[in-house]
Every structure is written in C-alpha cells, then in structure tokens.
Amino acid sequence: HYSVAQHSIAVAKIVYDMSKDKKKALSALFHDASEAYICDIPRPVKPKLTGYKKIETNLSNAIYKKFNIQKPNGIILVVDKHIVATEALYVLKFVPEWINEYKQLKHESELFQETSTQEVQETFISLYNLLTA
C-alpha cells in the first residue's frame, strides 16, 4: 500500500531538498489535499469526468486558503509529474514501459517504504509542523 499522503510527503521532501524553501515544500505537502475528500483519480481519467476538475480546483483553493498555502506551481508540478517514475521503481517493484516518458528523480528509497497509516499520519503532521514553524 502506498497512500496519497505518502506521495505528498515524498513530493514535499524532494521539493524542499531541491529548493530549501519551506513555503514551496508546504505547498507540495498539500498539492493533493483535495483527494482526501474526493478520492484519488488517475491523471488520464480526470479530463473525462465532466465537472471533476472544477470541483477539484474549488476544493483545493478552499484548502489553500484555510491553511494559507500558495497554489502549487513550478518545481512542485515538475516533481509531482516526474515522481511517478521513482514511485514505480520502489512501489511497483518494476518499471512499466509507459514510465519512459517521465524522468526519474533523485530520491531516497526510504521515502517509498511501506509504513502504517498511523506512521504516515504522524509524519505528515510532523512535516506540517516543521514547515510552518
């Protein structure tokens, strides 16, 4: 099992490692926060769901406003796009052919280890507290 929260933690840590910017890392941590409420829909399917993008955008904007977080852009979107190659290697244990269109990121394998839901929750909250301190 590899959750959206684990993905978000990995994106945030990689963004911070690359930028040393806490605000960008915080934005990265919350870049998929809407999926806690409306489910994780695979990227290729989203455009085919009438009205989904608007719902996702409105919900994301409400979350960013509530937590005073900038909308994801730049490095965050690049990391989010390309992390799938690294996740495939560590989570799927194989690299499917479609992954060749993505660039594997410099990573730490411990970012992609299976952990309990409680550990993921604690890590997410700790990272949030660290980035907002």
Coordinates of N, CA, C and O in Angstrom, one line a residue:
H1 N 0.8 -1.2 0.0 CA 0.0 0.0 0.0 C 0.9 1.2 0.0 O 1.9 1.3 0.7
Y2 N 0.5 2.2 -0.8 CA 1.2 3.5 -0.9 C 0.1 4.5 -1.1 O -0.5 4.6 -2.1
S3 N 0.0 5.4 0.0 CA -1.1 6.3 0.0 C -0.8 7.6 -0.6 O 0.4 8.0 -0.9
V4 N -1.9 8.4 -0.8 CA -1.7 9.8 -1.4 C -0.9 10.6 -0.3 O -0.1 11.4 -0.7
A5 N -1.1 10.4 0.9 CA -0.3 11.1 2.0 C 1.2 10.8 1.8 O 2.0 11.7 1.9
Q6 N 1.5 9.5 1.6 CA 2.9 9.2 1.4 C 3.5 9.8 0.2 O 4.6 10.3 0.2
H7 N 2.7 9.9 -0.9 CA 3.1 10.6 -2.1 C 3.4 12.0 -1.8 O 4.4 12.6 -2.2
S8 N 2.4 12.7 -1.1 CA 2.6 14.1 -0.8 C 3.8 14.4 0.1 O 4.5 15.4 -0.1
I9 N 4.0 13.5 1.1 CA 5.2 13.6 1.9 C 6.5 13.6 1.0 O 7.4 14.4 1.2
A10 N 6.5 12.6 0.2 CA 7.7 12.4 -0.7 C 7.9 13.6 -1.6 O 9.0 14.2 -1.7
V11 N 6.8 14.1 -2.2 CA 6.9 15.3 -3.1 C 7.4 16.5 -2.2 O 8.3 17.2 -2.7
A12 N 6.9 16.7 -1.0 CA 7.3 17.8 -0.2 C 8.8 17.7 0.2 O 9.5 18.7 0.1
K13 N 9.2 16.5 0.5 CA 10.6 16.4 0.9 C 11.6 16.6 -0.3 O 12.6 17.2 -0.1
I14 N 11.2 16.1 -1.4 CA 12.0 16.3 -2.6 C 12.0 17.8 -3.0 O 13.1 18.4 -3.3
V15 N 10.9 18.5 -3.0 CA 10.8 19.9 -3.3 C 11.7 20.7 -2.3 O 12.4 21.6 -2.7
Y16 N 11.6 20.3 -1.0 CA 12.4 21.0 0.0 C 13.9 20.8 -0.3 O 14.7 21.7 -0.3
D17 N 14.3 19.5 -0.6 CA 15.7 19.2 -0.9 C 16.2 20.0 -2.1 O 17.4 20.4 -2.1
M18 N 15.3 20.2 -3.1 CA 15.8 20.9 -4.3 C 15.7 22.4 -4.1 O 16.6 23.1 -4.7
S19 N 14.8 22.9 -3.3 CA 14.6 24.4 -3.2 C 15.0 25.0 -1.9 O 15.3 26.2 -1.9
K20 N 15.1 24.2 -0.8 CA 15.3 24.8 0.5 C 14.3 25.8 0.9 O 14.6 26.7 1.7
D21 N 13.1 25.7 0.3 CA 12.0 26.7 0.6 C 10.9 26.1 1.3 O 10.2 25.2 0.7
K22 N 10.7 26.5 2.5 CA 9.6 25.9 3.3 C 8.2 26.1 2.8 O 7.3 25.2 2.9
K23 N 8.0 27.3 2.2 CA 6.7 27.6 1.6 C 6.4 26.7 0.4 O 5.2 26.2 0.3
K24 N 7.4 26.5 -0.4 CA 7.2 25.6 -1.5 C 6.9 24.2 -1.1 O 6.1 23.4 -1.6
A25 N 7.7 23.7 -0.1 CA 7.5 22.4 0.5 C 6.2 22.2 1.1 O 5.5 21.1 1.0
L26 N 5.7 23.2 1.8 CA 4.3 23.2 2.4 C 3.3 23.1 1.3 O 2.3 22.3 1.4
S27 N 3.4 23.8 0.2 CA 2.5 23.8 -0.9 C 2.6 22.4 -1.5 O 1.5 21.8 -1.9
A28 N 3.7 21.8 -1.6 CA 3.9 20.4 -2.1 C 3.2 19.4 -1.2 O 2.6 18.5 -1.7
L29 N 3.3 19.6 0.1 CA 2.7 18.7 1.0 C 1.2 18.7 0.8 O 0.5 17.6 1.0
F30 N 0.6 19.8 0.5 CA -0.9 19.9 0.3 C -1.3 19.8 -1.2 O -2.5 20.1 -1.4
H31 N -0.4 19.6 -2.1 CA -0.8 19.6 -3.5 C -1.9 18.7 -3.9 O -2.7 18.9 -4.9
D32 N -2.1 17.6 -3.2 CA -3.2 16.6 -3.5 C -4.2 16.5 -2.3 O -4.9 15.6 -2.2
A33 N -4.3 17.6 -1.5 CA -5.1 17.5 -0.3 C -6.6 17.3 -0.7 O -7.3 16.7 0.1
S34 N -7.0 17.8 -1.8 CA -8.4 17.6 -2.2 C -8.8 16.1 -2.3 O -9.9 15.7 -2.1
E35 N -7.8 15.3 -2.5 CA -8.1 13.8 -2.7 C -8.5 13.2 -1.4 O -9.0 12.1 -1.4
A36 N -8.2 13.8 -0.3 CA -8.7 13.3 1.0 C -10.2 13.3 1.1 O -10.8 12.6 1.8
Y37 N -10.8 14.2 0.2 CA -12.3 14.4 0.2 C -13.0 13.8 -1.0 O -14.1 13.4 -0.9
I38 N -12.3 13.8 -2.1 CA -12.9 13.4 -3.4 C -12.3 12.2 -4.1 O -12.6 11.9 -5.2
C39 N -11.3 11.6 -3.4 CA -10.7 10.4 -3.9 C -9.6 10.7 -4.9 O -9.5 11.7 -5.5
D40 N -8.7 9.8 -5.0 CA -7.5 9.9 -5.9 C -8.0 9.3 -7.3 O -8.3 8.1 -7.4
I41 N -8.1 10.2 -8.3 CA -8.5 9.8 -9.6 C -7.2 9.8 -10.5 O -6.5 10.8 -10.5
P42 N -6.9 8.7 -11.2 CA -5.7 8.7 -12.0 C -5.7 9.8 -13.1 O -6.8 10.2 -13.6
R43 N -4.6 10.4 -13.3 CA -4.4 11.6 -14.1 C -5.1 11.4 -15.5 O -5.7 12.3 -16.0
P44 N -4.9 10.3 -16.2 CA -5.6 10.2 -17.5 C -7.1 10.2 -17.5 O -7.7 10.4 -18.5
V45 N -7.7 9.8 -16.3 CA -9.1 9.7 -16.2 C -9.8 11.1 -15.9 O -10.9 11.3 -16.4
K46 N -9.1 11.9 -15.2 CA -9.7 13.2 -14.7 C -10.4 14.0 -15.8 O -11.5 14.5 -15.6
P47 N -9.7 14.2 -17.0 CA -10.3 15.0 -18.0 C -11.6 14.5 -18.6 O -12.4 15.2 -19.1
K48 N -11.8 13.2 -18.4 CA -13.0 12.5 -19.0 C -14.2 12.6 -18.0 O -15.3 12.3 -18.4
L49 N -14.0 13.1 -16.8 CA -15.1 13.2 -15.8 C -15.7 14.6 -15.8 O -15.0 15.6 -15.4
T50 N -16.8 14.7 -16.4 CA -17.5 16.1 -16.5 C -17.6 16.7 -15.1 O -18.2 16.2 -14.2
G51 N -17.1 17.9 -15.1 CA -17.2 18.8 -13.8 C -16.2 18.4 -12.8 O -16.1 19.2 -11.8
Y52 N -15.4 17.3 -12.9 CA -14.5 16.9 -11.8 C -13.4 18.0 -11.6 O -13.1 18.3 -10.4
K53 N -12.8 18.5 -12.6 CA -11.7 19.4 -12.5 C -12.1 20.7 -11.7 O -11.4 21.2 -10.9
K54 N -13.4 21.1 -12.0 CA -13.9 22.3 -11.3 C -14.1 22.0 -9.9 O -13.7 22.9 -9.0
I55 N -14.6 20.9 -9.5 CA -14.8 20.5 -8.1 C -13.5 20.4 -7.4 O -13.3 20.9 -6.3
E56 N -12.5 19.7 -8.1 CA -11.2 19.6 -7.5 C -10.5 20.9 -7.3 O -9.9 21.2 -6.2
T57 N -10.6 21.8 -8.3 CA -10.0 23.2 -8.2 C -10.6 24.0 -7.0 O -9.9 24.6 -6.2
N58 N -12.0 24.0 -7.0 CA -12.7 24.7 -5.9 C -12.3 24.2 -4.5 O -12.0 25.0 -3.6
L59 N -12.2 22.9 -4.4 CA -11.9 22.3 -3.1 C -10.4 22.6 -2.7 O -10.1 23.0 -1.6
S60 N -9.5 22.4 -3.7 CA -8.1 22.7 -3.5 C -7.9 24.2 -3.0 O -7.2 24.5 -2.1
N61 N -8.6 25.1 -3.7 CA -8.5 26.5 -3.4 C -9.0 26.8 -2.0 O -8.4 27.6 -1.3
A62 N -10.1 26.1 -1.6 CA -10.6 26.3 -0.2 C -9.5 25.8 0.8 O -9.3 26.5 1.9
I63 N -8.9 24.7 0.5 CA -7.8 24.2 1.4 C -6.6 25.1 1.5 O -6.1 25.4 2.6
Y64 N -6.2 25.6 0.3 CA -5.0 26.5 0.3 C -5.4 27.8 1.1 O -4.5 28.3 1.8
K65 N -6.6 28.3 1.0 CA -7.0 29.5 1.7 C -7.0 29.2 3.2 O -6.5 30.0 4.0
K66 N -7.6 28.1 3.6 CA -7.8 27.8 5.0 C -6.4 27.7 5.7 O -6.2 28.1 6.8
F67 N -5.5 27.1 5.0 CA -4.1 26.9 5.6 C -3.1 27.9 5.2 O -1.9 27.8 5.5
N68 N -3.6 28.9 4.4 CA -2.7 30.0 4.0 C -1.5 29.4 3.2 O -0.3 29.7 3.5
I69 N -1.8 28.6 2.2 CA -0.8 28.0 1.4 C -0.8 28.4 0.0 O -1.9 28.6 -0.6
Q70 N 0.3 28.7 -0.6 CA 0.3 29.1 -2.0 C -0.1 27.9 -2.9 O 0.2 26.8 -2.6
K71 N -0.7 28.2 -4.1 CA -1.1 27.2 -5.0 C 0.2 26.5 -5.6 O 1.2 27.2 -5.8
P72 N 0.2 25.2 -5.8 CA 1.4 24.6 -6.3 C 1.7 25.1 -7.7 O 0.8 25.3 -8.5
N73 N 3.0 25.3 -8.0 CA 3.4 25.7 -9.3 C 4.9 25.3 -9.4 O 5.5 24.7 -8.5
G74 N 5.5 25.7 -10.6 CA 6.9 25.5 -10.8 C 7.4 24.1 -10.4 O 7.0 23.1 -10.9
I75 N 8.4 24.1 -9.5 CA 9.1 22.9 -9.1 C 8.2 21.8 -8.6 O 8.4 20.6 -8.8
I76 N 7.1 22.3 -7.9 CA 6.2 21.3 -7.3 C 5.5 20.5 -8.4 O 5.4 19.3 -8.3
L77 N 5.0 21.2 -9.4 CA 4.4 20.5 -10.5 C 5.3 19.6 -11.3 O 4.9 18.5 -11.7
V78 N 6.6 20.0 -11.4 CA 7.6 19.2 -12.1 C 7.8 17.9 -11.3 O 7.8 16.8 -11.8
V79 N 8.0 18.1 -10.0 CA 8.3 16.9 -9.1 C 7.1 16.0 -9.1 O 7.2 14.8 -9.3
D80 N 5.9 16.6 -9.0 CA 4.7 15.7 -9.0 C 4.5 15.0 -10.3 O 4.1 13.8 -10.3
K81 N 4.8 15.6 -11.4 CA 4.7 14.9 -12.7 C 5.7 13.8 -12.8 O 5.4 12.7 -13.3
H82 N 6.9 14.0 -12.4 CA 8.0 13.0 -12.6 C 8.2 12.0 -11.5 O 8.9 11.0 -11.7
I83 N 7.6 12.3 -10.4 CA 7.9 11.3 -9.3 C 7.3 9.9 -9.6 O 7.7 9.0 -9.0
V84 N 6.4 9.9 -10.5 CA 5.8 8.6 -10.8 C 6.8 7.5 -11.3 O 6.7 6.4 -11.0
A85 N 7.9 8.0 -11.9 CA 9.0 7.1 -12.3 C 9.7 6.5 -11.1 O 9.9 5.3 -11.1
T86 N 9.9 7.3 -10.1 CA 10.6 6.9 -8.9 C 9.6 6.0 -8.1 O 10.0 4.9 -7.6
E87 N 8.4 6.4 -8.0 CA 7.4 5.6 -7.3 C 7.2 4.2 -7.9 O 7.1 3.2 -7.2
A88 N 7.2 4.2 -9.2 CA 7.1 2.9 -9.9 C 8.2 1.9 -9.6 O 8.0 0.8 -9.3
L89 N 9.4 2.5 -9.5 CA 10.6 1.7 -9.2 C 10.5 1.1 -7.8 O 10.8 -0.1 -7.5
Y90 N 10.1 1.9 -6.8 CA 10.1 1.5 -5.4 C 8.8 0.9 -4.9 O 8.8 0.1 -4.0
V91 N 7.7 1.3 -5.5 CA 6.4 0.8 -5.0 C 5.9 -0.4 -5.9 O 5.5 -1.3 -5.3
L92 N 6.0 -0.3 -7.2 CA 5.6 -1.3 -8.0 C 6.6 -2.4 -8.2 O 6.3 -3.5 -8.6
K93 N 7.9 -2.1 -7.9 CA 9.0 -3.0 -8.0 C 9.3 -3.4 -9.4 O 10.0 -4.4 -9.7
F94 N 8.8 -2.7 -10.3 CA 9.2 -2.9 -11.8 C 8.9 -1.5 -12.4 O 8.2 -0.7 -11.9
V95 N 9.5 -1.4 -13.6 CA 9.3 -0.1 -14.3 C 8.6 -0.4 -15.6 O 9.1 -1.0 -16.5
P96 N 7.3 0.0 -15.6 CA 6.5 -0.3 -16.8 C 7.0 0.6 -18.0 O 7.6 1.6 -17.8
E97 N 6.6 0.1 -19.2 CA 7.1 0.8 -20.4 C 6.7 2.3 -20.4 O 7.4 3.1 -20.9
W98 N 5.5 2.6 -20.0 CA 5.0 4.0 -20.1 C 5.8 4.9 -19.2 O 5.7 6.1 -19.4
I99 N 6.5 4.4 -18.3 CA 7.3 5.3 -17.4 C 8.4 6.0 -18.1 O 8.9 7.0 -17.6
N100 N 8.8 5.5 -19.3 CA 9.9 6.2 -20.0 C 9.7 7.6 -20.4 O 10.6 8.3 -20.6
E101 N 8.4 8.1 -20.4 CA 8.1 9.5 -20.7 C 8.4 10.4 -19.5 O 8.4 11.6 -19.6
Y102 N 8.7 9.8 -18.3 CA 9.0 10.6 -17.1 C 10.4 10.4 -16.7 O 11.1 9.4 -17.0
K103 N 11.0 11.5 -16.1 CA 12.3 11.5 -15.7 C 12.4 11.0 -14.2 O 11.7 11.6 -13.4
Q104 N 13.2 10.0 -14.0 CA 13.4 9.6 -12.6 C 14.1 10.7 -11.8 O 15.1 11.2 -12.2
L105 N 13.6 10.9 -10.6 CA 14.1 12.0 -9.7 C 15.2 11.4 -8.8 O 15.2 10.3 -8.5
K106 N 16.1 12.3 -8.4 CA 17.0 11.9 -7.3 C 16.1 11.7 -6.1 O 15.2 12.4 -5.8
H107 N 16.3 10.6 -5.4 CA 15.4 10.2 -4.4 C 16.1 9.4 -3.3 O 17.2 9.0 -3.4
E108 N 15.4 9.2 -2.2 CA 15.9 8.4 -1.1 C 14.9 7.2 -1.0 O 13.7 7.5 -0.9
S109 N 15.4 6.0 -1.1 CA 14.5 4.9 -1.1 C 13.6 4.8 0.1 O 12.4 4.3 0.0
E110 N 14.0 5.4 1.2 CA 13.2 5.3 2.4 C 11.9 6.1 2.3 O 10.9 6.0 3.0
L111 N 11.8 7.0 1.3 CA 10.6 7.8 1.1 C 9.5 6.9 0.6 O 8.3 7.3 0.7
F112 N 9.8 5.8 0.0 CA 8.9 5.0 -0.6 C 8.7 3.6 0.0 O 8.2 2.7 -0.6
Q113 N 9.0 3.5 1.3 CA 8.8 2.3 2.0 C 7.4 2.2 2.6 O 6.8 3.2 2.9
E114 N 6.9 1.0 2.6 CA 5.5 0.8 3.2 C 5.6 1.0 4.7 O 6.5 0.6 5.4
T115 N 4.6 1.8 5.2 CA 4.5 2.2 6.6 C 3.1 2.1 7.0 O 2.2 2.2 6.1
S116 N 2.8 2.1 8.3 CA 1.5 2.0 8.8 C 0.8 3.4 8.6 O 1.4 4.4 8.4
T117 N -0.5 3.3 8.6 CA -1.3 4.5 8.4 C -1.0 5.5 9.5 O -0.9 6.7 9.3
Q118 N -0.9 5.0 10.7 CA -0.5 5.9 11.9 C 0.8 6.6 11.7 O 1.0 7.7 11.9
E119 N 1.8 5.8 11.2 CA 3.1 6.4 11.0 C 3.1 7.5 9.9 O 3.7 8.5 10.0
V120 N 2.3 7.2 8.8 CA 2.1 8.2 7.8 C 1.5 9.5 8.3 O 1.9 10.6 8.0
Q121 N 0.4 9.3 9.1 CA -0.3 10.4 9.7 C 0.7 11.2 10.6 O 0.7 12.5 10.5
E122 N 1.4 10.6 11.4 CA 2.4 11.3 12.3 C 3.4 12.0 11.5 O 3.8 13.1 11.8
T123 N 3.9 11.4 10.4 CA 4.9 12.0 9.6 C 4.4 13.2 8.9 O 5.0 14.3 8.8
F124 N 3.1 13.1 8.4 CA 2.5 14.2 7.7 C 2.4 15.4 8.7 O 2.7 16.6 8.3
I125 N 1.8 15.2 9.8 CA 1.6 16.2 10.8 C 3.0 16.8 11.3 O 3.1 18.0 11.4
S126 N 4.0 16.0 11.5 CA 5.3 16.5 11.9 C 5.9 17.3 10.8 O 6.5 18.4 11.1
L127 N 5.8 16.9 9.6 CA 6.3 17.7 8.5 C 5.6 19.0 8.4 O 6.2 20.1 8.2
Y128 N 4.3 19.0 8.5 CA 3.5 20.2 8.5 C 4.0 21.2 9.6 O 4.2 22.4 9.3
N129 N 4.1 20.7 10.8 CA 4.6 21.5 11.9 C 6.0 22.1 11.7 O 6.2 23.2 12.0
L130 N 6.8 21.3 11.1 CA 8.2 21.7 10.8 C 8.2 22.8 9.8 O 8.9 23.8 9.9
L131 N 7.3 22.7 8.7 CA 7.3 23.6 7.7 C 6.6 24.9 8.0 O 6.8 25.9 7.4
T132 N 5.7 24.9 9.1 CA 5.0 26.1 9.5 C 5.6 26.7 10.7 O 5.1 27.7 11.2
A133 N 6.7 26.1 11.2 CA 7.3 26.7 12.5 C 7.9 28.1 12.2 O 8.4 28.3 11.1

